[in-house]
Amino acid sequence: MERRKTSAKGKARARKRAPAEGRPPGELVIITGMSGSGKASVLKAFEDLGYYCVDNLPVGLIPRFAELVGQSPEMERTALVVDVREGTQLEDVPAIVRSVKRLLPTRMIYLEASEAVLLRRFSETRRPHPLGIHTPVRSSLARERRQLRSIRAIADLVIDTSRFNVHELRSHILESFQKKPESGKNILVSCVSFGFRQGVPEDADLMFDVRFLPNPHFVPEFRPLTGRDPKVAKYIRSFPQTKEFIDRISKLLIYLLPHYIREGKSYLTITFGCTGGQHRSVMIAEDVSRRLRGAGFRVKVVHRDSPK
C-alpha cells in the first residue's frame, strides 16, 4: 500500500475546521512503547473508561482520525495504539503527533519495562516478537528500543510496567485517567522493603537505608520471623531512633508527594533497605505506608526479599 502523506494544504484545512458547536474539542490518547510492556491491557483499560479505542491504526491515518474526533460527538474521548508493527512509518510519528496536538488535546503514553521482565513475559506467553520469529527475542528488543527512541523522547507520560502485574496496571490506568479526586492526591506510592544482600531495586525513586537500626536477626527468637510479626515490630519500635526516623521520613514524604504530583508524576517507588530484607526494612515500610494512607495517599506495600 502506498504511504499516505498529508499535504500542507490538507493540514491547513484541518486546522480551520472547528469542533462541533457546544462541545469540547475532544481528547486523544496515543499509547505506544515496547512489545510486551502491556499496551493491550492499557488499551482495554481505556475502553473500560468509555474511550473509543483503535488498535494499530496506520500512522498516516492519525491526522484524519484526529479531525474526526474533533468533529464527532460520538468520539469525544479516544485512544489508539501505535507500535513497532508500523515498520518504517514509525519515523513519521513525532511530526504527526506534533501536528495532531494542534488539532485537539493529545497525550502520548509510552510503556516500557526492564529487559529481564520483557524476556520473562515473552517466555511465559510463548509469543514471537513482532520484529521476527527467527530472531532471538533479546536482539529484537534491542532493535525495537532503538527504533522507538525518538518516540519515547516526545512522550507526555512514561510508565515502567516492570513493577505492575496485569491487574495493577489496569487499576493504575483507571485511577490515573478517571476524573481527578478533589484531594488532588492521585498518585500511586509503592513502599518496598528489600535486603542490600540481594541488590538494590532498579526502579527505586527514593531509597532509604535503615541498617542503622538494631538488627532483630541477632535475637534468636526473632530470627525466623519478619518485621510484620507484632513481637518483632514492637522490638524495633522500642528504640527512640526508630520512632524519630519514621516521624521524619513520613513528614518529608507527605511534604514531597504534592510536589511530585504537580510535576505530573503518577507513581512513586520508595524503598527501604536493611541487610537481609526481612526485619527492619519490612517493619519500616509497613509503618510509613500507614502514615501515608492516613494522609490520604494511595499506597501499596511490597516486601521483595521477605519470606512469604
Short mmCIF file of C-alpha atoms in Angstrom, two decimals:
data_model
loop_
_atom_site.label_atom_id
_atom_site.label_comp_id
_atom_site.label_asym_id
_atom_site.label_seq_id
_atom_site.Cartn_x
_atom_site.Cartn_y
_atom_site.Cartn_z
CA MET A 1 0.00 0.00 0.00
CA GLU A 2 1.32 3.43 -0.90
CA ARG A 3 2.23 5.55 2.10
CA ARG A 4 -0.21 8.33 2.68
CA LYS A 5 1.19 11.83 3.14
CA THR A 6 -0.75 14.77 4.49
CA SER A 7 -0.22 17.82 2.32
CA ALA A 8 0.38 21.28 3.74
CA LYS A 9 -2.93 22.37 2.24
CA GLY A 10 -4.68 19.46 3.96
CA LYS A 11 -3.12 20.36 7.30
CA ALA A 12 -4.21 23.97 6.93
CA ARG A 13 -7.74 22.90 6.07
CA ALA A 14 -7.79 20.61 9.11
CA ARG A 15 -6.72 23.42 11.41
CA LYS A 16 -9.51 25.63 10.14
CA ARG A 17 -12.17 23.08 10.96
CA ALA A 18 -13.75 23.97 14.27
CA PRO A 19 -15.09 21.36 16.65
CA ALA A 20 -18.80 20.77 16.74
CA GLU A 21 -20.52 23.72 18.35
CA GLY A 22 -21.27 23.44 22.06
CA ARG A 23 -18.85 20.59 22.84
CA PRO A 24 -15.21 20.29 23.89
CA PRO A 25 -12.67 19.70 21.08
CA GLY A 26 -12.29 16.03 22.02
CA GLU A 27 -9.37 14.14 23.51
CA LEU A 28 -6.86 11.72 22.00
CA VAL A 29 -4.53 9.39 23.91
CA ILE A 30 -1.80 7.68 21.88
CA ILE A 31 -0.44 4.52 23.51
CA THR A 32 2.95 3.28 22.37
CA GLY A 33 6.03 1.55 23.71
CA MET A 34 7.84 -1.76 23.87
CA SER A 35 6.32 -5.06 22.84
CA GLY A 36 5.33 -6.96 25.97
CA SER A 37 5.04 -3.80 28.06
CA GLY A 38 1.24 -4.05 28.41
CA LYS A 39 -0.18 -1.90 25.59
CA ALA A 40 -3.15 -4.24 25.05
CA SER A 41 -4.02 -4.15 28.75
CA VAL A 42 -3.79 -0.36 28.82
CA LEU A 43 -5.98 -0.02 25.72
CA LYS A 44 -8.56 -2.28 27.35
CA ALA A 45 -8.49 -0.11 30.47
CA PHE A 46 -9.20 2.98 28.37
CA GLU A 47 -12.06 1.11 26.72
CA ASP A 48 -13.48 0.41 30.19
CA LEU A 49 -13.25 4.14 30.90
CA GLY A 50 -15.51 4.82 27.90
CA TYR A 51 -12.85 5.80 25.37
CA TYR A 52 -13.35 4.96 21.70
CA CYS A 53 -10.34 2.68 21.12
CA VAL A 54 -8.41 1.68 18.00
CA ASP A 55 -5.53 -0.80 17.88
CA ASN A 56 -2.73 -0.40 15.34
CA LEU A 57 -4.21 2.42 13.27
CA PRO A 58 -1.89 3.14 10.31
CA VAL A 59 0.26 6.13 11.17
CA GLY A 60 -0.75 8.03 8.04
CA LEU A 61 -4.40 7.96 9.12
CA ILE A 62 -3.84 9.52 12.54
CA PRO A 63 -4.34 13.16 11.34
CA ARG A 64 -7.61 12.24 9.66
CA PHE A 65 -8.68 10.33 12.77
CA ALA A 66 -7.91 13.42 14.88
CA GLU A 67 -10.09 15.55 12.57
CA LEU A 68 -12.98 13.11 13.05
CA VAL A 69 -12.54 13.18 16.83
CA GLY A 70 -12.71 16.96 16.78
CA GLN A 71 -15.98 16.90 14.84
CA SER A 72 -17.83 13.81 16.01
CA PRO A 73 -19.99 13.93 19.19
CA GLU A 74 -19.75 10.12 19.36
CA MET A 75 -15.96 10.14 19.75
CA GLU A 76 -15.29 12.68 22.47
CA ARG A 77 -12.60 10.60 24.24
CA THR A 78 -10.42 8.35 22.12
CA ALA A 79 -7.33 6.18 22.46
CA LEU A 80 -5.22 4.35 19.91
CA VAL A 81 -2.13 2.15 19.86
CA VAL A 82 0.90 2.82 17.67
CA ASP A 83 3.88 0.50 17.90
CA VAL A 84 6.69 -1.24 16.07
CA ARG A 85 4.24 -3.09 13.82
CA GLU A 86 4.09 0.14 11.77
CA GLY A 87 7.53 -0.56 10.34
CA THR A 88 9.24 2.34 8.57
CA GLN A 89 6.24 4.63 9.12
CA LEU A 90 7.37 4.99 12.74
CA GLU A 91 9.78 7.66 11.51
CA ASP A 92 6.78 9.91 10.80
CA VAL A 93 5.22 9.60 14.28
CA PRO A 94 6.93 12.57 16.02
CA ALA A 95 5.95 15.02 13.25
CA ILE A 96 2.41 13.61 13.07
CA VAL A 97 1.92 13.85 16.84
CA ARG A 98 3.06 17.47 16.82
CA SER A 99 0.58 18.29 14.08
CA VAL A 100 -2.26 16.43 15.80
CA LYS A 101 -1.65 18.35 19.03
CA ARG A 102 -2.60 21.47 17.10
CA LEU A 103 -5.97 19.92 16.27
CA LEU A 104 -7.10 18.68 19.69
CA PRO A 105 -5.78 17.85 23.19
CA THR A 106 -3.45 14.89 22.75
CA ARG A 107 -1.35 12.89 25.20
CA MET A 108 1.17 10.20 24.36
CA ILE A 109 1.80 7.39 26.83
CA TYR A 110 4.98 5.36 26.39
CA LEU A 111 5.09 1.96 28.09
CA GLU A 112 8.34 0.21 28.84
CA ALA A 113 9.78 -2.46 31.13
CA SER A 114 13.19 -3.83 32.03
CA GLU A 115 14.77 -6.31 29.64
CA ALA A 116 14.56 -9.10 32.22
CA VAL A 117 10.82 -8.54 32.68
CA LEU A 118 10.13 -8.38 28.93
CA LEU A 119 12.12 -11.57 28.31
CA ARG A 120 10.17 -13.33 31.05
CA ARG A 121 6.83 -12.16 29.61
CA PHE A 122 7.70 -13.40 26.13
CA SER A 123 8.84 -16.71 27.62
CA GLU A 124 5.61 -17.11 29.60
CA THR A 125 3.29 -16.28 26.69
CA ARG A 126 5.45 -18.07 24.08
CA ARG A 127 4.52 -15.39 21.57
CA PRO A 128 7.07 -14.28 18.96
CA HIS A 129 8.37 -10.75 18.90
CA PRO A 130 6.74 -8.73 16.08
CA LEU A 131 10.14 -7.94 14.57
CA GLY A 132 10.68 -11.56 13.59
CA ILE A 133 10.14 -15.16 14.66
CA HIS A 134 13.62 -16.21 13.53
CA THR A 135 15.45 -13.59 15.60
CA PRO A 136 16.26 -14.03 19.32
CA VAL A 137 13.85 -12.02 21.46
CA ARG A 138 16.74 -10.23 23.19
CA SER A 139 18.05 -8.97 19.84
CA SER A 140 14.56 -7.92 18.71
CA LEU A 141 14.03 -5.96 21.92
CA ALA A 142 17.32 -4.10 21.45
CA ARG A 143 16.37 -3.24 17.88
CA GLU A 144 12.91 -2.14 18.98
CA ARG A 145 14.30 0.19 21.66
CA ARG A 146 16.45 1.88 19.01
CA GLN A 147 13.51 2.31 16.66
CA LEU A 148 11.30 3.79 19.40
CA ARG A 149 13.92 6.15 20.85
CA SER A 150 12.65 9.28 19.09
CA ILE A 151 9.04 8.43 20.01
CA ARG A 152 9.88 7.91 23.68
CA ALA A 153 11.56 11.32 23.70
CA ILE A 154 8.26 13.10 22.90
CA ALA A 155 6.04 11.08 25.24
CA ASP A 156 3.99 13.03 27.76
CA LEU A 157 3.99 10.14 30.22
CA VAL A 158 6.44 7.22 30.50
CA ILE A 159 5.26 4.25 32.56
CA ASP A 160 7.62 1.46 33.55
CA THR A 161 5.33 -1.56 33.85
CA SER A 162 8.01 -3.80 35.38
CA ARG A 163 6.53 -3.17 38.81
CA PHE A 164 2.92 -3.94 37.83
CA ASN A 165 1.06 -7.15 37.18
CA VAL A 166 -1.83 -7.00 34.69
CA HIS A 167 -4.43 -6.13 37.32
CA GLU A 168 -2.28 -3.46 38.97
CA LEU A 169 -1.50 -1.85 35.60
CA ARG A 170 -5.19 -1.73 34.70
CA SER A 171 -6.03 -0.26 38.11
CA HIS A 172 -3.27 2.33 37.75
CA ILE A 173 -4.61 3.50 34.36
CA LEU A 174 -8.20 3.59 35.57
CA GLU A 175 -7.34 5.66 38.61
CA SER A 176 -4.97 7.96 36.72
CA PHE A 177 -7.37 8.82 33.90
CA GLN A 178 -10.65 8.90 35.77
CA LYS A 179 -11.89 12.24 37.00
CA LYS A 180 -9.30 13.57 39.40
CA PRO A 181 -10.28 13.37 43.06
CA GLU A 182 -10.85 16.65 44.83
CA SER A 183 -7.97 15.92 47.19
CA GLY A 184 -5.52 16.10 44.28
CA LYS A 185 -3.67 13.06 45.66
CA ASN A 186 -3.93 10.93 42.54
CA ILE A 187 -0.55 9.22 42.79
CA LEU A 188 0.25 5.57 43.50
CA VAL A 189 3.00 5.16 46.08
CA SER A 190 4.83 1.84 46.38
CA CYS A 191 6.62 1.24 49.68
CA VAL A 192 9.16 -1.52 49.00
CA SER A 193 11.32 -3.32 51.55
CA PHE A 194 14.48 -5.07 50.36
CA GLY A 195 17.80 -6.54 51.50
CA PHE A 196 21.06 -4.99 50.34
CA ARG A 197 22.45 -8.52 50.28
CA GLN A 198 20.22 -9.25 47.26
CA GLY A 199 20.98 -5.96 45.49
CA VAL A 200 19.17 -2.63 45.34
CA PRO A 201 15.85 -2.29 43.43
CA GLU A 202 16.37 -0.91 39.92
CA ASP A 203 13.09 1.02 39.92
CA ALA A 204 13.60 2.97 43.15
CA ASP A 205 12.72 6.66 43.03
CA LEU A 206 13.71 7.25 46.65
CA MET A 207 15.88 4.91 48.73
CA PHE A 208 16.42 4.86 52.50
CA ASP A 209 19.00 2.72 54.31
CA VAL A 210 17.67 1.52 57.70
CA ARG A 211 20.69 -0.60 58.66
CA PHE A 212 21.48 1.93 61.39
CA LEU A 213 18.67 0.40 63.48
CA PRO A 214 19.42 -2.52 65.85
CA ASN A 215 19.08 -5.82 63.98
CA PRO A 216 16.45 -8.33 65.27
CA HIS A 217 18.35 -11.05 63.39
CA PHE A 218 20.68 -11.32 66.36
CA VAL A 219 17.81 -12.10 68.73
CA PRO A 220 17.35 -15.89 68.37
CA GLU A 221 13.58 -15.91 68.84
CA PHE A 222 13.13 -13.21 66.16
CA ARG A 223 15.44 -14.72 63.55
CA PRO A 224 12.80 -16.90 61.78
CA LEU A 225 10.16 -14.14 61.93
CA THR A 226 9.68 -10.99 59.83
CA GLY A 227 9.06 -7.32 60.53
CA ARG A 228 5.32 -7.95 60.16
CA ASP A 229 5.29 -10.04 63.33
CA PRO A 230 3.96 -7.89 66.23
CA LYS A 231 6.78 -9.00 68.56
CA VAL A 232 9.48 -8.06 66.06
CA ALA A 233 7.78 -4.75 65.20
CA LYS A 234 7.50 -3.89 68.91
CA TYR A 235 11.19 -4.65 69.41
CA ILE A 236 12.24 -2.37 66.53
CA ARG A 237 9.90 0.41 67.68
CA SER A 238 11.36 0.23 71.19
CA PHE A 239 14.41 2.21 70.07
CA PRO A 240 13.98 6.00 70.05
CA GLN A 241 15.81 6.39 66.74
CA THR A 242 13.14 4.20 65.09
CA LYS A 243 10.28 6.48 66.08
CA GLU A 244 12.24 9.59 65.12
CA PHE A 245 13.17 8.12 61.73
CA ILE A 246 9.57 7.16 60.92
CA ASP A 247 8.29 10.57 62.01
CA ARG A 248 10.87 12.50 60.00
CA ILE A 249 10.61 10.37 56.84
CA SER A 250 6.81 10.37 56.88
CA LYS A 251 6.67 14.15 57.24
CA LEU A 252 9.23 14.54 54.44
CA LEU A 253 7.24 12.29 52.10
CA ILE A 254 3.92 13.97 52.90
CA TYR A 255 5.62 17.27 52.03
CA LEU A 256 7.24 15.94 48.82
CA LEU A 257 4.35 13.99 47.28
CA PRO A 258 2.19 17.01 46.32
CA HIS A 259 5.22 18.49 44.54
CA TYR A 260 5.73 15.27 42.58
CA ILE A 261 2.04 15.31 41.66
CA ARG A 262 2.27 18.90 40.39
CA GLU A 263 5.17 17.83 38.17
CA GLY A 264 2.94 15.17 36.60
CA LYS A 265 4.29 12.07 38.38
CA SER A 266 1.59 9.42 38.70
CA TYR A 267 3.51 6.80 40.69
CA LEU A 268 6.47 6.81 43.05
CA THR A 269 8.53 3.91 44.40
CA ILE A 270 10.01 4.43 47.86
CA THR A 271 12.40 1.72 49.04
CA PHE A 272 13.69 0.83 52.50
CA GLY A 273 16.69 -1.44 52.76
CA CYS A 274 18.28 -3.44 55.54
CA THR A 275 20.81 -6.27 55.40
CA GLY A 276 18.54 -9.20 54.58
CA GLY A 277 15.22 -7.51 53.83
CA GLN A 278 13.36 -9.49 56.48
CA HIS A 279 13.02 -7.45 59.67
CA ARG A 280 13.86 -3.74 59.86
CA SER A 281 13.02 -2.70 56.29
CA VAL A 282 9.75 -4.66 56.40
CA MET A 283 8.61 -3.02 59.62
CA ILE A 284 9.59 0.48 58.43
CA ALA A 285 7.83 0.04 55.07
CA GLU A 286 4.66 -1.07 56.85
CA ASP A 287 4.68 1.85 59.30
CA VAL A 288 5.50 4.53 56.72
CA SER A 289 2.80 3.21 54.37
CA ARG A 290 0.23 3.53 57.17
CA ARG A 291 1.27 7.15 57.73
CA LEU A 292 0.91 7.92 54.02
CA ARG A 293 -2.50 6.25 53.82
CA GLY A 294 -3.57 8.28 56.82
CA ALA A 295 -2.59 11.41 54.88
CA GLY A 296 -4.91 10.36 52.03
CA PHE A 297 -2.47 8.85 49.52
CA ARG A 298 -2.91 5.56 47.63
CA VAL A 299 -0.22 3.16 48.83
CA LYS A 300 0.76 -0.43 48.15
CA VAL A 301 3.42 -2.34 50.09
CA VAL A 302 5.85 -4.83 48.54
CA HIS A 303 8.30 -6.93 50.56
CA ARG A 304 10.76 -8.02 47.89
CA ASP A 305 13.01 -10.27 49.95
CA SER A 306 10.85 -11.17 52.94
CA PRO A 307 9.73 -14.82 53.29
CA LYS A 308 6.09 -15.29 52.27
#
